[in-house]
Amino acid sequence: MSFPPPNPNGIALDPAFAPNPSVEVDAVSVWFGPKVALSELSCSFGPGVSGLLGPNGAGKTTLMRAITGLVHVNEGSVRIGGRDPRRDRKVFADMALVPEDEAVPPGLSARQFVRYVADLHRVSRRDAAEEAIASVGLLDVADRDVDNFSKGMRQRTKIAAALVTNPHVLVLDEPLNGADPVQRVHLINLFRQLGAQGRTVIVSSHVLNEVERMAERVIVLVHGRLAAAGGQRAIRDAMDDTPRHVLVRSNGSRRLAASLVELESVAGVTFDPKQDGLVIQTLQARELARALPRVAKATSTRLLEVRALDDSLESLFRELVQ
Amino acid sequence: MTAPTLADQNTPTYRPRPRLVAIILYTWRSCFPPKRWAALLLPCAGALLFGLLAHALHLRADRAFANVAAEGIFGLVMPIAALVIGDSVMGAEVRAGTFHFTWLSPVPTWQIVLGRWIGGSIVALVTIVPATGLAAVIANSRTSVGPAMLAAAVGSISYVAIFIAIGCLTRRTAVWSLAFVFLVERLLGAALTGIAQLSPTWESRAIFIGLIDRPPLRLVREGIPDGWHAVGRLMIVTLVTLLLANWRMKHMRLAGAAD
């Protein structure tokens, strides 16, 4: 299969579309009975790491399954390097999926599993399996049964099985699930390296910070629709423009409130007796976060709790859609 | 951790294992965990018990074994054991969400279907078939060993193909496979010759009855081929079923284990 060569001058007018796409999603709708999982979604993915962000049930997994041909697209089309994955199985020679499920084939060691996938793809490099296993840091346990692996180790085994095929398009569904903090850092670096090599890496997550650390470009899905697309900054700015509510519990709410209302970043302050704290409305959450300790110190107030009331991704995504 | 690079792909090479062989080996290693083997050996033990049961009938050894084999082994033990095998090689994997590691590869679907069928058939040939032969030995009917083993071999590999096709059609493989055996074959097949002609239960029984000397007349069913003709009939059924499974596999909608 041939993919378009990287074109640094390629310009996509719409941020939902990549300049040199290897994966094209055109007006795709997928439904399961009465439930609409994806609705007229159009976007594309090119070389580099693209993040697929959205709350649970947004349609990220369905989109990934549609891209890899695991589910049938009811309307619209998916093209990988110009080919339909449901009709042309040769597409799979250049594409790999790391599913979110914990399921791994029982009765196989990590090495046997990776070699099996390598055999299916006719990988002729002698060391390919070892390199793939080493790249996810599982070489010491490669002969242990994958059934006995932890969730994070299973996830890494599946990533190794995907990498052994040397895919141009790599689709990773919540790949950091179950990984410990050190492994997360390693995997994020690994995905960035893969993207830098010119591969199309699509990574889904519902954790904004994780996506920000690995993806140059983000597609945000909500309720099966495209909610936002573009660079991290554009997404973050879109989110920053929406008012946030922050709960601040302290030992001097009155003193603190008097000083906070003078800040530019504060749009309003109310006392919530139920939560026994101040609810601050702000359009500049980052500014507020910087100013709050300073104000607390100046008013000799001890901060007991600072918590964003609507900073869950679900609420941010809701705001984006609105 | 370092990502394998695209340029690395030119380093020393070797000849990878043929895909069909890889699928067959995977089928043995992964589709038959210890619990599945236990579930498979139970009906095989049942076949041996039917061999012992033949001694309880006040008939000549050959006739007694023909009766228990027709009703017990080909009618009950073989379908259940084949169901365990057929579900293991396809349905269980689809349900567990591990089948897409095989499906998401450039391997043509016919090779996947064929590999799974060969893998499952070999398991049937080393479990059900020897158990059936051993049952004949236990029943003191040595002349029946060959026909019984041939009938069990052809019937079970035909069943494995059918259960693979059912695994490609539905996620509820075990339920639909049981419905096929007990409602379609046993119930409808007993009444309708047209269905019996295509049924592994009835045709494997017909292979056995057609190849033994002086079979009990009540076991001879008019209107369906027997002996070697039944072998040919079941081979055709197997081939058509594998073609159906291959067609269906191209259009599979693979959901995750949690769906």
PDB file of N, CA, C and O in Angstrom, chain B residues 62 65-67 69-70 74 136 141 143-152 203-213 215 219 226-227 230:
ATOM      1  N   ASP B  62     -21.617 -57.383  18.469  1.00  0.00           N
ATOM      2  CA  ASP B  62     -21.634 -56.418  17.359  1.00  0.00           C
ATOM      3  C   ASP B  62     -22.951 -55.644  17.314  1.00  0.00           C
ATOM      4  O   ASP B  62     -22.981 -54.436  17.117  1.00  0.00           O
ATOM      5  N   PHE B  65     -23.272 -53.278  20.325  1.00  0.00           N
ATOM      6  CA  PHE B  65     -22.490 -52.043  20.143  1.00  0.00           C
ATOM      7  C   PHE B  65     -23.119 -51.151  19.077  1.00  0.00           C
ATOM      8  O   PHE B  65     -23.138 -49.922  19.219  1.00  0.00           O
ATOM      9  N   ALA B  66     -23.642 -51.756  17.998  1.00  0.00           N
ATOM     10  CA  ALA B  66     -24.288 -50.956  16.945  1.00  0.00           C
ATOM     11  C   ALA B  66     -25.418 -50.121  17.531  1.00  0.00           C
ATOM     12  O   ALA B  66     -25.586 -48.940  17.201  1.00  0.00           O
ATOM     13  N   ASN B  67     -26.184 -50.734  18.454  1.00  0.00           N
ATOM     14  CA  ASN B  67     -27.295 -49.999  19.068  1.00  0.00           C
ATOM     15  C   ASN B  67     -26.812 -48.836  19.930  1.00  0.00           C
ATOM     16  O   ASN B  67     -27.312 -47.714  19.797  1.00  0.00           O
ATOM     17  N   ALA B  69     -23.889 -47.377  19.875  1.00  0.00           N
ATOM     18  CA  ALA B  69     -23.127 -46.409  19.088  1.00  0.00           C
ATOM     19  C   ALA B  69     -24.066 -45.473  18.336  1.00  0.00           C
ATOM     20  O   ALA B  69     -23.893 -44.248  18.334  1.00  0.00           O
ATOM     21  N   ALA B  70     -25.095 -46.073  17.705  1.00  0.00           N
ATOM     22  CA  ALA B  70     -26.019 -45.256  16.911  1.00  0.00           C
ATOM     23  C   ALA B  70     -26.742 -44.235  17.780  1.00  0.00           C
ATOM     24  O   ALA B  70     -26.875 -43.066  17.405  1.00  0.00           O
ATOM     25  N   PHE B  74     -23.009 -41.616  18.398  1.00  0.00           N
ATOM     26  CA  PHE B  74     -23.196 -40.680  17.267  1.00  0.00           C
ATOM     27  C   PHE B  74     -24.322 -39.681  17.522  1.00  0.00           C
ATOM     28  O   PHE B  74     -24.349 -38.603  16.945  1.00  0.00           O
ATOM     29  N   ALA B 136     -15.695 -49.401  21.048  1.00  0.00           N
ATOM     30  CA  ALA B 136     -16.004 -50.640  20.318  1.00  0.00           C
ATOM     31  C   ALA B 136     -15.188 -51.803  20.889  1.00  0.00           C
ATOM     32  O   ALA B 136     -15.693 -52.926  21.024  1.00  0.00           O
ATOM     33  N   SER B 141     -16.533 -55.626  20.269  1.00  0.00           N
ATOM     34  CA  SER B 141     -16.968 -55.652  18.872  1.00  0.00           C
ATOM     35  C   SER B 141     -15.824 -55.133  18.008  1.00  0.00           C
ATOM     36  O   SER B 141     -15.869 -54.015  17.497  1.00  0.00           O
ATOM     37  N   THR B 143     -14.838 -55.890  15.097  1.00  0.00           N
ATOM     38  CA  THR B 143     -15.121 -55.624  13.675  1.00  0.00           C
ATOM     39  C   THR B 143     -15.736 -54.243  13.470  1.00  0.00           C
ATOM     40  O   THR B 143     -15.754 -53.718  12.362  1.00  0.00           O
ATOM     41  N   SER B 144     -16.252 -53.667  14.548  1.00  0.00           N
ATOM     42  CA  SER B 144     -16.891 -52.346  14.426  1.00  0.00           C
ATOM     43  C   SER B 144     -15.910 -51.204  14.610  1.00  0.00           C
ATOM     44  O   SER B 144     -16.278 -50.042  14.397  1.00  0.00           O
ATOM     45  N   VAL B 145     -14.678 -51.512  15.040  1.00  0.00           N
ATOM     46  CA  VAL B 145     -13.728 -50.442  15.371  1.00  0.00           C
ATOM     47  C   VAL B 145     -13.506 -49.510  14.180  1.00  0.00           C
ATOM     48  O   VAL B 145     -13.648 -48.293  14.291  1.00  0.00           O
ATOM     49  N   GLY B 146     -13.180 -50.116  13.014  1.00  0.00           N
ATOM     50  CA  GLY B 146     -12.883 -49.302  11.822  1.00  0.00           C
ATOM     51  C   GLY B 146     -14.056 -48.433  11.403  1.00  0.00           C
ATOM     52  O   GLY B 146     -13.932 -47.196  11.313  1.00  0.00           O
ATOM     53  N   PRO B 147     -15.252 -49.054  11.166  1.00  0.00           N
ATOM     54  CA  PRO B 147     -16.409 -48.243  10.762  1.00  0.00           C
ATOM     55  C   PRO B 147     -16.764 -47.165  11.791  1.00  0.00           C
ATOM     56  O   PRO B 147     -17.109 -46.050  11.419  1.00  0.00           O
ATOM     57  N   ALA B 148     -16.665 -47.536  13.078  1.00  0.00           N
ATOM     58  CA  ALA B 148     -17.040 -46.559  14.118  1.00  0.00           C
ATOM     59  C   ALA B 148     -16.079 -45.376  14.099  1.00  0.00           C
ATOM     60  O   ALA B 148     -16.497 -44.207  14.201  1.00  0.00           O
ATOM     61  N   MET B 149     -14.776 -45.674  13.965  1.00  0.00           N
ATOM     62  CA  MET B 149     -13.791 -44.583  13.961  1.00  0.00           C
ATOM     63  C   MET B 149     -13.946 -43.708  12.720  1.00  0.00           C
ATOM     64  O   MET B 149     -13.856 -42.484  12.794  1.00  0.00           O
ATOM     65  N   LEU B 150     -14.203 -44.352  11.580  1.00  0.00           N
ATOM     66  CA  LEU B 150     -14.383 -43.560  10.347  1.00  0.00           C
ATOM     67  C   LEU B 150     -15.612 -42.650  10.472  1.00  0.00           C
ATOM     68  O   LEU B 150     -15.571 -41.449  10.147  1.00  0.00           O
ATOM     69  N   ALA B 151     -16.706 -43.239  10.981  1.00  0.00           N
ATOM     70  CA  ALA B 151     -17.939 -42.455  11.128  1.00  0.00           C
ATOM     71  C   ALA B 151     -17.716 -41.290  12.102  1.00  0.00           C
ATOM     72  O   ALA B 151     -18.168 -40.165  11.851  1.00  0.00           O
ATOM     73  N   ALA B 152     -17.014 -41.559  13.211  1.00  0.00           N
ATOM     74  CA  ALA B 152     -16.775 -40.506  14.201  1.00  0.00           C
ATOM     75  C   ALA B 152     -15.874 -39.422  13.615  1.00  0.00           C
ATOM     76  O   ALA B 152     -16.083 -38.231  13.853  1.00  0.00           O
ATOM     77  N   GLU B 203     -25.954 -38.795   9.318  1.00  0.00           N
ATOM     78  CA  GLU B 203     -25.075 -39.328   8.266  1.00  0.00           C
ATOM     79  C   GLU B 203     -23.896 -40.110   8.846  1.00  0.00           C
ATOM     80  O   GLU B 203     -23.469 -41.102   8.255  1.00  0.00           O
ATOM     81  N   SER B 204     -23.385 -39.704   9.993  1.00  0.00           N
ATOM     82  CA  SER B 204     -22.271 -40.481  10.563  1.00  0.00           C
ATOM     83  C   SER B 204     -22.803 -41.832  11.042  1.00  0.00           C
ATOM     84  O   SER B 204     -22.128 -42.863  10.920  1.00  0.00           O
ATOM     85  N   ARG B 205     -24.011 -41.814  11.550  1.00  0.00           N
ATOM     86  CA  ARG B 205     -24.660 -43.072  11.933  1.00  0.00           C
ATOM     87  C   ARG B 205     -24.847 -43.962  10.692  1.00  0.00           C
ATOM     88  O   ARG B 205     -24.618 -45.169  10.732  1.00  0.00           O
ATOM     89  N   ALA B 206     -25.214 -43.291   9.566  1.00  0.00           N
ATOM     90  CA  ALA B 206     -25.417 -44.042   8.316  1.00  0.00           C
ATOM     91  C   ALA B 206     -24.090 -44.589   7.776  1.00  0.00           C
ATOM     92  O   ALA B 206     -24.060 -45.670   7.179  1.00  0.00           O
ATOM     93  N   ILE B 207     -23.000 -43.852   8.011  1.00  0.00           N
ATOM     94  CA  ILE B 207     -21.677 -44.365   7.592  1.00  0.00           C
ATOM     95  C   ILE B 207     -21.397 -45.661   8.351  1.00  0.00           C
ATOM     96  O   ILE B 207     -21.032 -46.696   7.772  1.00  0.00           O
ATOM     97  N   PHE B 208     -21.587 -45.589   9.665  1.00  0.00           N
ATOM     98  CA  PHE B 208     -21.290 -46.735  10.523  1.00  0.00           C
ATOM     99  C   PHE B 208     -22.177 -47.945  10.153  1.00  0.00           C
ATOM    100  O   PHE B 208     -21.667 -49.052   9.935  1.00  0.00           O
ATOM    101  N   ILE B 209     -23.463 -47.687  10.049  1.00  0.00           N
ATOM    102  CA  ILE B 209     -24.413 -48.769   9.743  1.00  0.00           C
ATOM    103  C   ILE B 209     -24.121 -49.365   8.361  1.00  0.00           C
ATOM    104  O   ILE B 209     -24.205 -50.570   8.149  1.00  0.00           O
ATOM    105  N   GLY B 210     -23.756 -48.515   7.416  1.00  0.00           N
ATOM    106  CA  GLY B 210     -23.507 -48.973   6.047  1.00  0.00           C
ATOM    107  C   GLY B 210     -22.224 -49.783   5.914  1.00  0.00           C
ATOM    108  O   GLY B 210     -22.048 -50.506   4.939  1.00  0.00           O
ATOM    109  N   LEU B 211     -21.316 -49.638   6.870  1.00  0.00           N
ATOM    110  CA  LEU B 211     -20.022 -50.323   6.742  1.00  0.00           C
ATOM    111  C   LEU B 211     -19.882 -51.566   7.624  1.00  0.00           C
ATOM    112  O   LEU B 211     -18.896 -52.294   7.506  1.00  0.00           O
ATOM    113  N   ILE B 212     -20.835 -51.779   8.541  1.00  0.00           N
ATOM    114  CA  ILE B 212     -20.714 -52.978   9.378  1.00  0.00           C
ATOM    115  C   ILE B 212     -21.492 -54.133   8.742  1.00  0.00           C
ATOM    116  O   ILE B 212     -22.390 -53.910   7.920  1.00  0.00           O
ATOM    117  N   ASP B 213     -21.122 -55.358   9.127  1.00  0.00           N
ATOM    118  CA  ASP B 213     -21.820 -56.538   8.587  1.00  0.00           C
ATOM    119  C   ASP B 213     -23.167 -56.697   9.288  1.00  0.00           C
ATOM    120  O   ASP B 213     -23.250 -56.583  10.513  1.00  0.00           O
ATOM    121  N   PRO B 215     -26.151 -55.087   9.762  1.00  0.00           N
ATOM    122  CA  PRO B 215     -26.579 -54.129  10.792  1.00  0.00           C
ATOM    123  C   PRO B 215     -28.010 -54.396  11.244  1.00  0.00           C
ATOM    124  O   PRO B 215     -28.801 -54.964  10.483  1.00  0.00           O
ATOM    125  N   LEU B 219     -31.990 -49.805  12.611  1.00  0.00           N
ATOM    126  CA  LEU B 219     -31.077 -48.667  12.535  1.00  0.00           C
ATOM    127  C   LEU B 219     -30.861 -48.182  11.094  1.00  0.00           C
ATOM    128  O   LEU B 219     -30.274 -47.133  10.870  1.00  0.00           O
ATOM    129  N   ASP B 226     -25.852 -44.149   2.757  1.00  0.00           N
ATOM    130  CA  ASP B 226     -25.096 -44.744   3.861  1.00  0.00           C
ATOM    131  C   ASP B 226     -23.729 -45.208   3.375  1.00  0.00           C
ATOM    132  O   ASP B 226     -23.382 -45.060   2.197  1.00  0.00           O
ATOM    133  N   GLY B 227     -22.912 -45.713   4.301  1.00  0.00           N
ATOM    134  CA  GLY B 227     -21.567 -46.187   3.954  1.00  0.00           C
ATOM    135  C   GLY B 227     -20.717 -45.085   3.347  1.00  0.00           C
ATOM    136  O   GLY B 227     -20.736 -43.940   3.812  1.00  0.00           O
ATOM    137  N   ALA B 230     -22.372 -41.867   2.274  1.00  0.00           N
ATOM    138  CA  ALA B 230     -22.611 -40.904   3.372  1.00  0.00           C
ATOM    139  C   ALA B 230     -21.339 -40.107   3.670  1.00  0.00           C
ATOM    140  O   ALA B 230     -21.403 -38.922   4.010  1.00  0.00           O
TER     141      ALA B 230
END
